[in-house]
Short mmCIF file of C-alpha atoms and ligand atoms in Angstrom, two decimals:
data_model
loop_
_atom_site.label_atom_id
_atom_site.label_comp_id
_atom_site.label_asym_id
_atom_site.label_seq_id
_atom_site.Cartn_x
_atom_site.Cartn_y
_atom_site.Cartn_z
CA UNK A 1 0.00 0.00 0.00
CA UNK A 2 1.35 3.42 -0.90
CA UNK A 3 0.90 6.12 1.73
CA UNK A 4 2.12 9.39 0.27
CA UNK A 5 3.68 10.49 -2.98
CA UNK A 6 6.82 12.56 -2.49
CA UNK A 7 9.70 13.91 -4.56
CA UNK A 8 13.22 14.59 -3.36
CA UNK A 9 15.62 16.79 -5.30
CA UNK A 10 19.20 15.67 -4.67
CA UNK A 11 20.66 12.25 -3.96
CA UNK A 12 23.62 12.98 -1.67
CA UNK A 13 23.70 11.62 1.88
CA UNK A 14 20.61 13.54 2.97
CA UNK A 15 18.51 13.11 -0.19
CA UNK A 16 19.21 9.44 -0.78
CA UNK A 17 18.97 8.25 2.82
CA UNK A 18 15.70 10.18 3.31
CA UNK A 19 14.32 8.78 0.05
CA UNK A 20 15.21 5.20 0.93
CA UNK A 21 13.78 5.40 4.46
CA UNK A 22 10.48 7.00 3.37
CA UNK A 23 10.15 4.51 0.49
CA UNK A 24 10.71 1.68 2.97
CA UNK A 25 7.72 2.96 4.96
CA UNK A 26 5.54 2.41 1.88
CA UNK A 27 5.55 5.88 0.34
CA UNK A 28 6.09 6.41 -3.36
CA UNK A 29 9.32 8.38 -3.60
CA UNK A 30 10.72 10.03 -6.72
CA UNK A 31 14.34 11.16 -6.57
CA UNK A 32 15.39 13.84 -9.02
CA UNK A 33 19.01 14.51 -9.99
CA UNK A 34 20.73 16.46 -12.73
CA UNK A 35 23.47 14.03 -13.82
CA UNK A 36 22.17 11.24 -16.14
CA UNK A 37 25.15 8.99 -15.40
CA UNK A 38 24.49 9.13 -11.64
CA UNK A 39 20.76 8.59 -12.10
CA UNK A 40 21.36 5.44 -14.13
CA UNK A 41 23.79 4.13 -11.48
CA UNK A 42 21.14 4.74 -8.82
CA UNK A 43 18.50 3.02 -10.96
CA UNK A 44 20.75 -0.03 -11.14
CA UNK A 45 21.00 -0.15 -7.34
CA UNK A 46 24.39 1.54 -6.86
CA UNK A 47 24.00 4.15 -4.07
CA UNK A 48 27.15 5.98 -5.30
CA UNK A 49 27.98 6.98 -1.72
CA UNK A 50 29.11 4.54 0.95
CA UNK A 51 26.58 4.43 3.77
CA UNK A 52 26.14 1.29 5.89
CA UNK A 53 22.80 -0.47 5.25
CA UNK A 54 21.75 1.86 2.43
CA UNK A 55 22.38 -0.42 -0.55
CA UNK A 56 20.04 -3.05 0.84
CA UNK A 57 17.13 -0.60 1.33
CA UNK A 58 17.77 0.91 -2.09
CA UNK A 59 17.66 -2.49 -3.73
CA UNK A 60 14.49 -3.51 -1.89
CA UNK A 61 12.60 -0.36 -2.85
CA UNK A 62 13.76 -0.38 -6.46
CA UNK A 63 12.38 -3.91 -6.71
CA UNK A 64 9.04 -3.12 -5.06
CA UNK A 65 8.65 0.03 -7.16
CA UNK A 66 8.45 2.47 -4.24
CA UNK A 67 11.59 4.28 -5.36
CA UNK A 68 12.18 5.91 -8.73
CA UNK A 69 15.01 8.04 -10.09
CA UNK A 70 14.81 10.62 -12.83
CA UNK A 71 16.46 13.71 -14.27
CA UNK A 72 13.12 15.40 -14.96
CA UNK A 73 10.60 17.08 -12.69
CA UNK A 74 7.48 15.26 -13.98
CA UNK A 75 6.75 13.71 -10.57
CA UNK A 76 6.30 17.13 -8.93
CA UNK A 77 2.74 17.59 -10.20
CA UNK A 78 1.57 14.50 -8.28
CA UNK A 79 3.65 15.03 -5.14
CA UNK A 80 2.15 16.05 -1.82
CA UNK A 81 5.58 16.85 -0.41
CA UNK A 82 8.74 17.90 -2.24
CA UNK A 83 12.04 17.95 -0.37
CA UNK A 84 14.91 20.10 -1.53
CA UNK A 85 18.13 18.30 -0.54
CA UNK A 86 20.78 19.93 -2.71
CA UNK A 87 24.20 21.18 -1.64
CA UNK A 88 24.84 24.60 -0.08
CA UNK A 89 28.64 24.79 -0.18
CA UNK A 90 30.74 27.56 1.34
CA UNK A 91 31.67 30.57 -0.76
CA UNK A 92 35.00 32.36 -0.38
CA UNK A 93 33.60 34.68 2.32
CA UNK A 94 32.12 31.75 4.33
CA UNK A 95 28.50 32.41 3.31
CA UNK A 96 26.37 29.59 1.92
CA UNK A 97 26.12 29.31 -1.86
CA UNK A 98 22.38 29.10 -2.55
CA UNK A 99 22.57 28.91 -6.33
CA UNK A 100 21.42 25.25 -6.48
CA UNK A 101 18.49 25.98 -4.14
CA UNK A 102 17.39 28.86 -6.37
CA UNK A 103 17.58 26.81 -9.59
CA UNK A 104 15.67 23.93 -8.02
CA UNK A 105 12.96 26.23 -6.56
CA UNK A 106 12.26 27.57 -10.02
CA UNK A 107 12.17 24.09 -11.58
CA UNK A 108 9.73 22.91 -8.90
CA UNK A 109 7.51 25.96 -9.46
CA UNK A 110 7.33 25.34 -13.19
CA UNK A 111 6.40 21.68 -12.63
CA UNK A 112 3.66 22.15 -9.99
CA UNK A 113 0.24 20.64 -10.82
CA UNK A 114 -3.17 21.04 -9.25
CA UNK A 115 -2.43 19.08 -6.09
CA UNK A 116 -1.55 20.98 -2.87
CA UNK A 117 2.22 20.58 -2.48
CA UNK A 118 4.48 21.26 0.49
CA UNK A 119 7.89 22.46 -0.68
CA UNK A 120 10.20 21.64 2.19
CA UNK A 121 13.88 22.45 2.40
CA UNK A 122 16.20 19.85 3.95
CA UNK A 123 19.33 21.60 2.73
CA UNK A 124 21.09 23.67 5.39
CA UNK A 125 20.20 27.25 4.52
CA UNK A 126 20.50 30.65 6.23
CA UNK A 127 17.56 32.36 7.86
CA UNK A 128 15.35 33.89 5.19
CA UNK A 129 16.14 31.36 2.47
CA UNK A 130 12.76 29.64 2.61
CA UNK A 131 11.06 33.02 2.23
CA UNK A 132 13.20 33.45 -0.88
CA UNK A 133 12.11 30.00 -2.09
CA UNK A 134 8.48 31.03 -1.52
CA UNK A 135 9.03 34.15 -3.60
CA UNK A 136 10.70 32.24 -6.46
CA UNK A 137 7.91 29.66 -6.50
CA UNK A 138 5.18 32.30 -6.38
CA UNK A 139 6.76 34.16 -9.30
CA UNK A 140 7.17 31.05 -11.47
CA UNK A 141 4.29 28.70 -10.57
CA UNK A 142 1.16 28.38 -12.73
CA UNK A 143 -1.73 30.53 -11.48
CA UNK A 144 -3.75 27.54 -10.21
CA UNK A 145 -0.86 26.05 -8.19
CA UNK A 146 -1.48 25.50 -4.47
CA UNK A 147 1.63 25.20 -2.32
CA UNK A 148 3.21 26.07 1.01
CA UNK A 149 6.86 26.32 1.98
CA UNK A 150 8.42 24.55 4.98
CA UNK A 151 11.83 24.00 6.52
CA UNK A 152 12.60 20.48 7.67
CA UNK A 153 16.30 20.45 8.63
CA UNK A 154 18.18 17.18 8.64
CA UNK A 155 20.27 15.90 11.56
CA UNK A 156 21.57 12.59 10.21
CA UNK A 157 25.27 11.77 10.49
CA UNK A 158 27.23 10.09 7.75
CA UNK A 159 27.96 6.49 8.64
CA UNK A 160 24.83 6.16 10.77
CA UNK A 161 22.48 7.93 8.35
CA UNK A 162 19.85 5.20 8.17
CA UNK A 163 19.45 4.67 11.92
CA UNK A 164 19.63 8.44 12.57
CA UNK A 165 16.77 8.95 10.10
CA UNK A 166 14.71 6.17 11.63
CA UNK A 167 15.16 7.35 15.19
CA UNK A 168 16.30 10.96 15.39
CA UNK A 169 16.34 12.90 18.68
CA UNK A 170 13.92 15.38 17.11
CA UNK A 171 12.03 16.20 13.94
CA UNK A 172 11.93 19.94 13.29
CA UNK A 173 9.14 21.32 11.11
CA UNK A 174 9.16 25.04 10.40
CA UNK A 175 6.26 26.46 8.45
CA UNK A 176 3.60 29.12 8.54
CA UNK A 177 1.03 26.77 6.97
CA UNK A 178 -1.09 24.54 9.21
CA UNK A 179 -1.80 22.20 6.32
CA UNK A 180 1.90 21.84 5.51
CA UNK A 181 2.68 21.07 9.16
CA UNK A 182 -0.06 18.42 9.22
CA UNK A 183 1.22 16.71 6.07
CA UNK A 184 4.82 16.69 7.30
CA UNK A 185 3.76 15.35 10.70
CA UNK A 186 1.79 12.61 8.92
CA UNK A 187 4.80 11.63 6.79
CA UNK A 188 7.06 11.45 9.85
CA UNK A 189 4.55 9.41 11.91
CA UNK A 190 6.52 6.13 11.81
CA UNK A 191 9.72 7.94 12.81
CA UNK A 192 10.87 8.39 16.42
CA UNK A 193 11.98 11.52 18.29
CA UNK A 194 10.34 14.63 19.67
CA UNK A 195 8.49 17.01 17.35
CA UNK A 196 9.41 20.70 17.21
CA UNK A 197 6.90 22.63 15.10
CA UNK A 198 7.92 26.24 14.69
CA UNK A 199 8.24 29.21 12.35
CA UNK A 200 10.47 29.13 9.26
CA UNK A 201 13.29 31.30 10.65
CA UNK A 202 13.61 29.29 13.86
CA UNK A 203 13.81 26.02 11.91
CA UNK A 204 16.54 27.45 9.69
CA UNK A 205 18.46 28.72 12.74
CA UNK A 206 18.06 25.41 14.66
CA UNK A 207 20.14 23.58 12.07
CA UNK A 208 23.10 25.99 12.11
CA UNK A 209 22.92 26.36 15.88
CA UNK A 210 22.92 22.56 16.35
CA UNK A 211 25.96 21.91 14.19
CA UNK A 212 27.81 24.92 15.58
CA UNK A 213 27.11 23.82 19.16
CA UNK A 214 28.60 20.39 18.45
CA UNK A 215 31.60 21.91 16.66
CA UNK A 216 32.08 24.26 19.62
CA UNK A 217 32.16 21.29 22.00
CA UNK A 218 34.86 19.63 19.86
CA UNK A 219 36.99 22.78 19.66
CA UNK A 220 36.58 23.28 23.40
CA UNK A 221 37.83 19.73 23.91
CA UNK A 222 40.79 20.42 21.63
CA UNK A 223 41.62 23.63 23.50
CA UNK A 224 41.62 21.73 26.81
CA UNK A 225 43.77 19.05 25.15
CA UNK A 226 46.37 21.59 24.08
CA UNK A 227 46.46 23.11 27.55
CA UNK A 228 46.65 19.67 29.15
CA UNK A 229 49.66 18.73 27.04
CA UNK A 230 51.53 21.77 28.38
CA UNK A 231 50.24 21.48 31.94
CA UNK A 232 50.79 17.72 32.22
CA UNK A 233 47.08 16.96 32.73
CA UNK A 234 45.17 14.08 31.12
CA UNK A 235 42.65 15.73 28.77
CA UNK A 236 40.43 12.69 28.02
CA UNK A 237 40.03 12.19 31.78
CA UNK A 238 39.35 15.90 32.35
CA UNK A 239 36.78 15.93 29.54
CA UNK A 240 35.17 12.72 30.75
CA UNK A 241 34.67 14.30 34.17
CA UNK A 242 33.30 17.48 32.58
CA UNK A 243 30.91 15.44 30.44
CA UNK A 244 29.62 13.52 33.46
CA UNK A 245 27.80 16.71 34.41
CA UNK A 246 24.37 16.13 32.88
CA UNK A 247 24.16 19.76 31.91
CA UNK A 248 27.16 19.28 29.60
CA UNK A 249 26.79 15.67 28.42
CA UNK A 250 29.53 13.26 27.44
CA UNK A 251 29.18 13.28 23.67
CA UNK A 252 31.31 15.28 21.21
CA UNK A 253 34.02 15.97 23.75
CA UNK A 254 36.63 13.70 22.16
CA UNK A 255 39.80 15.67 21.54
CA UNK A 256 41.68 14.75 18.38
CA UNK A 257 42.81 16.33 15.14
CA UNK A 258 39.60 18.31 14.79
CA UNK A 259 36.34 18.03 12.93
CA UNK A 260 36.01 17.64 9.17
CA UNK A 261 33.25 16.59 6.81
CA UNK A 262 30.81 18.38 4.59
CA UNK A 263 28.87 19.98 7.45
CA UNK A 264 30.65 21.36 10.53
CA UNK A 265 33.37 23.34 8.72
CA UNK A 266 30.85 24.82 6.27
CA UNK A 267 28.11 25.51 8.83
CA UNK A 268 30.34 27.12 11.46
CA UNK A 269 31.69 29.48 8.79
CA UNK A 270 28.18 30.19 7.51
CA UNK A 271 26.78 30.96 11.00
CA UNK A 272 29.75 33.24 11.70
CA UNK A 273 28.98 35.02 8.44
CA UNK A 274 25.27 35.25 9.29
CA UNK A 275 26.20 36.81 12.64
CA UNK A 276 28.36 39.45 10.98
CA UNK A 277 25.65 40.10 8.45
CA UNK A 278 23.16 40.66 11.28
CA UNK A 279 25.57 43.02 13.02
CA UNK A 280 26.11 40.55 15.88
CA UNK A 281 29.56 39.73 17.27
CA UNK A 282 30.02 36.09 16.25
CA UNK A 283 33.78 35.87 16.91
CA UNK A 284 33.15 32.87 19.18
CA UNK A 285 32.56 30.89 15.99
CA UNK A 286 35.72 32.28 14.36
CA UNK A 287 37.66 30.92 17.34
CA UNK A 288 35.95 27.53 17.04
CA UNK A 289 37.18 27.34 13.48
CA UNK A 290 40.66 28.59 14.37
CA UNK A 291 41.11 26.02 17.15
CA UNK A 292 39.94 23.32 14.76
CA UNK A 293 42.52 24.32 12.20
CA UNK A 294 45.25 24.54 14.87
CA UNK A 295 44.52 20.98 16.01
CA UNK A 296 45.58 19.63 12.60
CA UNK A 297 48.58 21.88 12.33
CA UNK A 298 49.88 21.09 15.79
CA UNK A 299 49.62 17.36 15.20
CA UNK A 300 51.40 17.56 11.85
CA UNK A 301 54.17 19.62 13.45
CA UNK A 302 54.58 17.11 16.29
CA UNK A 303 55.13 14.40 13.69
CA UNK A 304 57.68 16.51 11.80
CA UNK A 305 59.53 17.21 15.06
CA UNK A 306 59.48 13.72 16.56
CA UNK A 307 59.41 11.20 13.70
CA UNK A 308 62.27 8.73 13.55
CA UNK A 309 62.76 8.22 9.84
CA UNK A 310 61.04 9.66 6.81
CA UNK A 311 58.72 6.80 5.82
CA UNK A 312 55.35 6.87 7.58
CA UNK A 313 52.42 4.46 7.51
CA UNK A 314 49.15 6.42 7.52
CA UNK A 315 46.09 4.58 8.87
CA UNK A 316 42.79 6.31 8.14
CA UNK A 317 41.96 9.00 5.58
CA UNK A 318 38.19 9.59 5.79
CA UNK A 319 37.03 12.49 7.99
CA UNK A 320 35.61 9.96 10.44
CA UNK A 321 35.07 6.16 10.50
CA UNK A 322 32.34 4.32 8.55
CA UNK A 323 32.31 6.67 5.60
CA UNK A 324 34.31 7.10 2.40
CA UNK A 325 33.90 10.88 2.67
CA UNK A 326 37.11 12.92 2.73
CA UNK A 327 35.61 16.40 2.41
CA UNK A 328 37.56 18.72 4.74
CA UNK A 329 39.19 15.62 6.26
CA UNK A 330 42.07 16.46 8.64
CA UNK A 331 44.10 13.79 6.80
CA UNK A 332 44.36 16.01 3.72
CA UNK A 333 46.00 18.99 5.46
CA UNK A 334 48.17 16.76 7.62
CA UNK A 335 49.48 14.71 4.69
CA UNK A 336 50.16 17.86 2.63
CA UNK A 337 52.22 19.21 5.53
CA UNK A 338 54.14 15.93 5.83
CA UNK A 339 54.83 15.74 2.10
CA UNK A 340 56.11 19.31 2.16
CA UNK A 341 58.52 18.22 4.88
CA UNK A 342 59.96 15.41 2.79
CA UNK A 343 58.13 12.40 4.23
CA UNK A 344 57.15 9.40 2.14
CA UNK A 345 53.64 8.18 3.01
CA UNK A 346 52.27 4.62 2.81
CA UNK A 347 48.51 5.03 3.17
CA UNK A 348 45.52 2.81 3.85
CA UNK A 349 41.84 3.47 4.56
CA UNK A 350 39.04 0.87 4.41
CA UNK A 351 36.82 3.08 2.20
CA UNK A 352 38.35 6.40 1.19
CA UNK A 353 41.33 5.36 -0.97
CA UNK A 354 39.69 6.20 -4.30
CA UNK A 355 38.80 9.76 -3.28
CA UNK A 356 42.24 10.42 -1.78
CA UNK A 357 43.94 9.14 -4.92
CA UNK A 358 42.05 11.77 -6.94
CA UNK A 359 43.64 14.53 -4.84
CA UNK A 360 47.13 13.19 -4.25
CA UNK A 361 47.76 11.01 -7.33
CA UNK A 362 51.21 9.43 -7.24
CA UNK A 363 52.42 11.57 -4.33
CA UNK A 364 51.32 8.77 -1.97
CA UNK A 365 51.89 5.00 -1.86
CA UNK A 366 48.55 3.20 -1.65
CA UNK A 367 47.96 -0.19 0.02
CA UNK A 368 45.01 -2.57 0.17
CA UNK A 369 45.33 -3.28 3.87
CA UNK A 370 46.82 -1.82 7.02
CA UNK A 371 49.57 -4.44 7.33
CA UNK A 372 51.03 -3.75 3.89
CA UNK A 373 51.03 -0.02 4.63
CA UNK A 374 52.94 -0.75 7.81
CA UNK A 375 55.57 -3.01 6.26
CA UNK A 376 58.64 -0.97 5.36
CA UNK A 377 57.47 2.09 7.33
CA UNK A 378 59.57 3.76 9.99
CA UNK A 379 56.66 5.02 12.16
CA UNK A 380 52.85 4.79 12.26
CA UNK A 381 50.37 7.71 12.13
CA UNK A 382 46.65 7.15 12.94
CA UNK A 383 44.30 9.75 11.46
CA UNK A 384 40.87 8.05 11.59
CA UNK A 385 39.60 5.78 14.37
CA UNK A 386 38.30 2.85 12.29
CA UNK A 387 37.61 -0.18 14.52
CA UNK A 388 40.15 -2.32 12.69
CA UNK A 389 42.93 0.06 13.75
CA UNK A 390 41.91 0.14 17.41
CA UNK A 391 41.79 -3.69 17.33
CA UNK A 392 45.22 -4.04 15.68
CA UNK A 393 47.83 -6.36 17.19
CA UNK A 394 50.32 -4.04 18.93
CA UNK A 395 53.05 -6.70 19.03
CA UNK A 396 52.75 -7.04 15.27
CA UNK A 397 52.95 -3.24 14.81
CA UNK A 398 56.08 -3.12 16.95
CA UNK A 399 57.71 -5.97 15.07
CA UNK A 400 56.92 -4.49 11.65
CA UNK A 401 57.90 -0.83 12.10
CA UNK A 402 61.56 0.07 11.66
CA UNK A 403 61.21 2.22 14.76
CA UNK A 404 58.35 1.69 17.27
CA UNK A 405 56.97 5.23 17.17
CA UNK A 406 53.22 5.85 16.93
CA UNK A 407 51.46 9.19 16.41
CA UNK A 408 47.83 8.70 17.38
CA UNK A 409 45.56 11.57 16.28
CA UNK A 410 42.44 9.90 17.68
CA UNK A 411 43.59 8.48 21.03
CA UNK A 412 42.76 4.90 20.06
CA UNK A 413 45.59 3.31 22.07
CA UNK A 414 46.32 3.31 25.80
CA UNK A 415 49.49 5.27 26.71
CA UNK A 416 50.28 3.03 29.67
CA UNK A 417 50.18 -0.11 27.55
CA UNK A 418 52.15 1.57 24.76
CA UNK A 419 54.81 2.56 27.29
CA UNK A 420 55.00 -0.95 28.75
CA UNK A 421 55.44 -2.41 25.28
CA UNK A 422 58.32 -0.09 24.51
CA UNK A 423 56.63 2.24 22.05
CA UNK A 424 57.37 5.91 21.73
CA UNK A 425 53.81 7.22 21.65
CA UNK A 426 52.30 10.61 20.91
CA UNK A 427 48.57 11.19 21.37
CA UNK A 428 46.18 14.09 21.98
CA UNK A 429 46.00 15.88 25.34
CA UNK A 430 48.04 13.22 27.12
CA UNK A 431 51.70 13.01 28.16
CA UNK A 432 54.06 11.77 25.47
CA UNK A 433 55.40 8.28 26.11
CA UNK A 434 59.12 8.08 25.42
C1 UGA B 1 27.12 16.27 11.45
C2 UGA B 1 26.09 16.27 12.59
O1 UGA B 1 26.54 15.42 13.65
C3 UGA B 1 24.71 15.79 12.10
O2 UGA B 1 23.76 15.89 13.16
C4 UGA B 1 24.27 16.69 10.92
O3 UGA B 1 23.03 16.26 10.38
C5 UGA B 1 25.33 16.62 9.82
O4 UGA B 1 26.60 17.08 10.36
C6 UGA B 1 24.88 17.53 8.70
O5 UGA B 1 24.77 18.73 8.92
O6 UGA B 1 24.53 17.02 7.64
P1 UGA B 1 28.63 14.40 10.24
O7 UGA B 1 29.28 15.53 9.52
O8 UGA B 1 28.20 13.19 9.49
O9 UGA B 1 27.31 14.92 11.02
O10 UGA B 1 29.68 13.89 11.31
P2 UGA B 1 29.85 13.87 12.90
O11 UGA B 1 29.66 12.50 13.38
O12 UGA B 1 29.06 14.92 13.55
O13 UGA B 1 31.41 14.23 13.03
C7 UGA B 1 31.92 15.43 12.48
C8 UGA B 1 33.39 15.56 12.75
O14 UGA B 1 33.63 15.79 14.14
C9 UGA B 1 34.23 14.33 12.39
O15 UGA B 1 35.40 14.75 11.72
C10 UGA B 1 34.58 13.72 13.74
O16 UGA B 1 35.80 13.02 13.71
C11 UGA B 1 34.67 14.95 14.59
N1 UGA B 1 34.46 14.70 16.05
C12 UGA B 1 33.26 14.26 16.50
C13 UGA B 1 35.48 14.95 16.92
O17 UGA B 1 36.60 15.37 16.55
N2 UGA B 1 35.26 14.75 18.26
C14 UGA B 1 34.07 14.31 18.74
O18 UGA B 1 33.93 14.16 19.98
C15 UGA B 1 33.04 14.06 17.84
#
């Protein structure tokens, strides 16, 4: 039985995961993209992105006919809800580039039929954007078109996108239309989490504020880590104790080499820009970004200063585990710094090798597994905390490296154990083991 008919523009992490989950609930979902080659890959069951569990849901809903992919907007006229899930990348000044949102809003307007349609933005967009979408649609839609605009920000994380979409902490629905709110609430009925129904501007702000809050926690953790290294304190322990206060919470206080990905770096910059634009002092966010950048630089410098030998094994390239995404990954800046300083790098990542190869070409030596990357290396550098690295056999690492020196950018090993085993060990916010 088909519940609702919806269209989603965009098939990145947000668009595709949302489409698959809603199709799995029995809705008819049309996904619209602009690149024919990608659309035919999706039609054949290839999700293009790596997201655990997604391929299976895609395959199931292609087979049962709940999910369709197309480059045209024909499905809009029959859709009760249309989600805009296109990219809003950073521009040079930090502001969000809304050109794709504008193009898509016009295309949707031109394709509207006689059915009442909610046009809901899932893309992360500055306050006022949905009003702009409303204006574009009003100017371009046929006279008989009936529509309302809504903002339905997305909170899924890469790597856990499917489960985050099925059971989010909250579903935020911003709209000035009662009917639109009702339809969106109906669509989200099988999904967990609290409901926050609010005005458009608040919904738009909630998304930036949420990501910036999390990024602020990470930068705060990295600031405490830097201080702890100088003061001789144990930052993970300090931050654990801080996080045990319910008012703070334990999550997103892991110090490391900073946040990356397609969201935090872009959204912190965009909110800082929004603040300036509004005439509000948003320098807190500039500092969050600066500390994040420093975390990478400091780690790279520690390697340059302390490495024994010039050949390094690099474990982990993606911006976090369980994804092949390398956008704004700390690994990129760190490896560039190391190459500049004359190091030879033997790299391995379970998923991100292809993307990294496109950036670095033959400047790196690529290996199919962590052990081959290690063999012939002087020291080991860990840049992403994939489980297989944390579970690695330390005796084997020690035997294989020319010199038992480990630089751990994600604190996956225990300093005491590393010391006992005779490693020289550098980690984040903890005393060096020499
Ligand atoms: C983030 C948010 O967590 C999602 O809620 C949001 O929907 C998404 O952005 C988005 O706007 O689309 P994501 O970018 O997938 O999700 O990744 P996170 O799991 O949040 O991690 C971001 C970065 O922070 C990673 O580089 C991670 O290594 C780093 N991190 C995270 C830390 O350095 N320390 C921590 O304690 C936690």
